[in-house]
JSON list of C-alpha atoms in Angstrom, two decimals:
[
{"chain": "A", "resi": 699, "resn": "UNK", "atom": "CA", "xyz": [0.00, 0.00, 0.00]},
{"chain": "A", "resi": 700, "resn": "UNK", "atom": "CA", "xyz": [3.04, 2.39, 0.31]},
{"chain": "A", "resi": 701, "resn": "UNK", "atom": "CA", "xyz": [3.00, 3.38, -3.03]},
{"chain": "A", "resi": 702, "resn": "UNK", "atom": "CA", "xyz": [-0.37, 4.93, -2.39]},
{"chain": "A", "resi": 703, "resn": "UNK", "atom": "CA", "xyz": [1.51, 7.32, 0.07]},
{"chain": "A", "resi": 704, "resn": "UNK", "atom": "CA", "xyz": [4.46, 8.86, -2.89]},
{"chain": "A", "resi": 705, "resn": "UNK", "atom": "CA", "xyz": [4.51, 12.02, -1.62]},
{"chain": "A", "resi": 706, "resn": "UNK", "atom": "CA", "xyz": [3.70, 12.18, 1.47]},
{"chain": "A", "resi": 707, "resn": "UNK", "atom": "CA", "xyz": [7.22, 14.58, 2.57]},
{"chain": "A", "resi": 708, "resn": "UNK", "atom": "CA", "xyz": [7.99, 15.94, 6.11]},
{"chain": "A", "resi": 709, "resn": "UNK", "atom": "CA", "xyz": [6.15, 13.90, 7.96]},
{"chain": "A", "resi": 710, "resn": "UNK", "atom": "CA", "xyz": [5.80, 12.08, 11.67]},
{"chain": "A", "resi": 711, "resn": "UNK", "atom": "CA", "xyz": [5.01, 8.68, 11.44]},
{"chain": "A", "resi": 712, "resn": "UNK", "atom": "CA", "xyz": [3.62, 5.57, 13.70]},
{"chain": "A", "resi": 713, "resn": "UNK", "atom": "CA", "xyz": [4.25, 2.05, 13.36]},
{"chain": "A", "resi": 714, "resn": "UNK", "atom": "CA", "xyz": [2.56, -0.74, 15.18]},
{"chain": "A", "resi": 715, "resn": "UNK", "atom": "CA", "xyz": [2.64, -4.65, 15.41]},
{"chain": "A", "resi": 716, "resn": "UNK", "atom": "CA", "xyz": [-0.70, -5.28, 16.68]},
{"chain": "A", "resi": 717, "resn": "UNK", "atom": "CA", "xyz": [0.25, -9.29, 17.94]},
{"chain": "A", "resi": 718, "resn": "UNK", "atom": "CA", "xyz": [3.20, -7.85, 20.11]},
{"chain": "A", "resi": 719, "resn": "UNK", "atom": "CA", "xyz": [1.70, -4.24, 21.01]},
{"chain": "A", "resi": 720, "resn": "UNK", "atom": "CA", "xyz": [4.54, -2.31, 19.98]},
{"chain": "A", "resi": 721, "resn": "UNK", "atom": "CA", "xyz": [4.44, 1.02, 19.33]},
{"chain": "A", "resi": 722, "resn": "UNK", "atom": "CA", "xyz": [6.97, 3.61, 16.64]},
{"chain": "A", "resi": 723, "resn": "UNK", "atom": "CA", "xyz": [7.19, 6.79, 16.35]},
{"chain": "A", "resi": 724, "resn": "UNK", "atom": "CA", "xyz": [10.22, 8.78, 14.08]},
{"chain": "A", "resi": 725, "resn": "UNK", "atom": "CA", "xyz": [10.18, 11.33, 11.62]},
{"chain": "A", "resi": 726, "resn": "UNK", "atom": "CA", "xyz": [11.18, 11.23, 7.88]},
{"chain": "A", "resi": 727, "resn": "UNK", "atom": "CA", "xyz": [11.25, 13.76, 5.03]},
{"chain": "A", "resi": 728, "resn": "UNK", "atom": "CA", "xyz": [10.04, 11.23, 2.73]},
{"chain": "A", "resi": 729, "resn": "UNK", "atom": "CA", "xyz": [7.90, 8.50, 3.89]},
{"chain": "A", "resi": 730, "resn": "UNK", "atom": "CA", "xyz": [7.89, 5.73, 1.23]},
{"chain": "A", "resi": 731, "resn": "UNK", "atom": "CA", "xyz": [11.74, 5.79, 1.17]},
{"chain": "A", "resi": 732, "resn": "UNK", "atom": "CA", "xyz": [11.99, 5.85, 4.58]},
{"chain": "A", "resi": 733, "resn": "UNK", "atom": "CA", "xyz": [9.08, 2.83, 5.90]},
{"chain": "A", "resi": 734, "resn": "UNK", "atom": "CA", "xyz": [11.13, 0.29, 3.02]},
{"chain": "A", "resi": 735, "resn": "UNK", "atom": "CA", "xyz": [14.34, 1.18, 4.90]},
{"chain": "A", "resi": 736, "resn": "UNK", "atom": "CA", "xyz": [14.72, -1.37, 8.26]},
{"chain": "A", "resi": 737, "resn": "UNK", "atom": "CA", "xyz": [13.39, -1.19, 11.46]},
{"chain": "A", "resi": 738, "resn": "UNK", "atom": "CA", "xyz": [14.99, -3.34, 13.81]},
{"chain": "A", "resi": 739, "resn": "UNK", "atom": "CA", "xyz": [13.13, -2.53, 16.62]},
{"chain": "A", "resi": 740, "resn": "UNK", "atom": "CA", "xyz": [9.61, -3.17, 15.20]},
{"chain": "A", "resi": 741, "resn": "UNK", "atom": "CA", "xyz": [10.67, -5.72, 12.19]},
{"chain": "A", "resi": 742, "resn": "UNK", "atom": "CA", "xyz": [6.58, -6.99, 12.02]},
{"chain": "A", "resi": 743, "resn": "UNK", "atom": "CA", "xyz": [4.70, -3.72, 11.93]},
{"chain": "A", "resi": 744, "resn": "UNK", "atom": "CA", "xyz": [1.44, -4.00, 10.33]},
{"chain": "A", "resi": 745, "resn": "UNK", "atom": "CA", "xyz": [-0.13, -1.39, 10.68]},
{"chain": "A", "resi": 746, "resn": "UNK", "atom": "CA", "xyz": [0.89, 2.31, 10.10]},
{"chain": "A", "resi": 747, "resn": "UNK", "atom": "CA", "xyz": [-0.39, 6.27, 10.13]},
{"chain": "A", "resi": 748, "resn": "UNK", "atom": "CA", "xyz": [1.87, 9.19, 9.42]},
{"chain": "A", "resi": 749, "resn": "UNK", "atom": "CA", "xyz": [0.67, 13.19, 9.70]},
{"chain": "A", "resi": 750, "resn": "UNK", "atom": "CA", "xyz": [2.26, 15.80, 7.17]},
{"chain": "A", "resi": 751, "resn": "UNK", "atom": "CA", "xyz": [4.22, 18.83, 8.81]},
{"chain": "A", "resi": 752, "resn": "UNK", "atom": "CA", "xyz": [3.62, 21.95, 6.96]},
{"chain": "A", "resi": 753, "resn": "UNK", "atom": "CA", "xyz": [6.39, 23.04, 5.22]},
{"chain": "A", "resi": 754, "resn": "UNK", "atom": "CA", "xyz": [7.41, 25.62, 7.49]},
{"chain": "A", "resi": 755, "resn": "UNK", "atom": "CA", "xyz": [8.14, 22.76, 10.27]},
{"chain": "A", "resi": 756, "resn": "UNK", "atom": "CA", "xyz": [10.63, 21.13, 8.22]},
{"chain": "A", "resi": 757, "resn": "UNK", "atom": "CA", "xyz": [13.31, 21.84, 10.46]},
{"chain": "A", "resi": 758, "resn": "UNK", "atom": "CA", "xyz": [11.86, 21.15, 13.58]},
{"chain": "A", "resi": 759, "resn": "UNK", "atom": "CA", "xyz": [10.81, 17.31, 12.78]},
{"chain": "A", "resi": 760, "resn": "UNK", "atom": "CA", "xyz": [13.03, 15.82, 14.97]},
{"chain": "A", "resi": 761, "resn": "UNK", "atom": "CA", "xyz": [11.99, 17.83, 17.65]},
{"chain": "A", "resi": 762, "resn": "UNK", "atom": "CA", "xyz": [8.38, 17.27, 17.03]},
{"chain": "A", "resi": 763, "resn": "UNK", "atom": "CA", "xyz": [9.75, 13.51, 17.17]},
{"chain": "A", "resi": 764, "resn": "UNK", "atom": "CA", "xyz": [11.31, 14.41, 20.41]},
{"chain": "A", "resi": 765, "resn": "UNK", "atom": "CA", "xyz": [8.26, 15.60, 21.74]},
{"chain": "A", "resi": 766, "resn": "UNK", "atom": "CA", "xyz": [6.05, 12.74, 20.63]},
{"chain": "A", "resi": 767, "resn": "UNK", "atom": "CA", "xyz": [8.31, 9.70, 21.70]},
{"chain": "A", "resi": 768, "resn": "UNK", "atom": "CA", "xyz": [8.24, 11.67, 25.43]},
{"chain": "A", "resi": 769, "resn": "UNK", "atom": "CA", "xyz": [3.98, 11.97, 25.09]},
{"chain": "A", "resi": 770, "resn": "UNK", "atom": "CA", "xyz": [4.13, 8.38, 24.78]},
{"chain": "A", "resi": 771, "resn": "UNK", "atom": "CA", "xyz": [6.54, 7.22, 27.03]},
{"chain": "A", "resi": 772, "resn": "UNK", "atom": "CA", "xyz": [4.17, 6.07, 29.92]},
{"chain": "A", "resi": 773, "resn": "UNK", "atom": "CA", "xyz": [6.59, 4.25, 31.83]}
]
């Protein structure tokens, strides 16, 4: 289904493996390039949803990232 998503640029994404209930969140200026690339730490994601920064964001992504990962970091 990624190449549905060609396109989709500056944007925060989530990954999740719904049998082991883990949870991803990074950043990438392209997504499609970036969700073929390898993710050791959640190699069985099924399941994804990105948002789109606006343009102006671009080089505050990672800190956006930051921000995120700490939001969910219940433990």
């Amino acid at each position: 289904e990624l190449e549905f998503e060609i396109g989709a640029n500056n944007v925060l994404y989530f990954l999740v493996d719904t049998e082991t209930k883990l949870f991803y969140i990074g950043e990438a200026a392209g997504l499609v390039d970036r969700l073929r690339q390898d993710h050791s730490t959640i190699p069985k994601w099924n399941y994804f949803r990105y948002n789109v920064l606006p343009d102006e964001m671009f080089p505050h992504r990672k800190t956006i990232e930051r921000m995120a990962i700490r939001d969910f970091d219940l433990f």
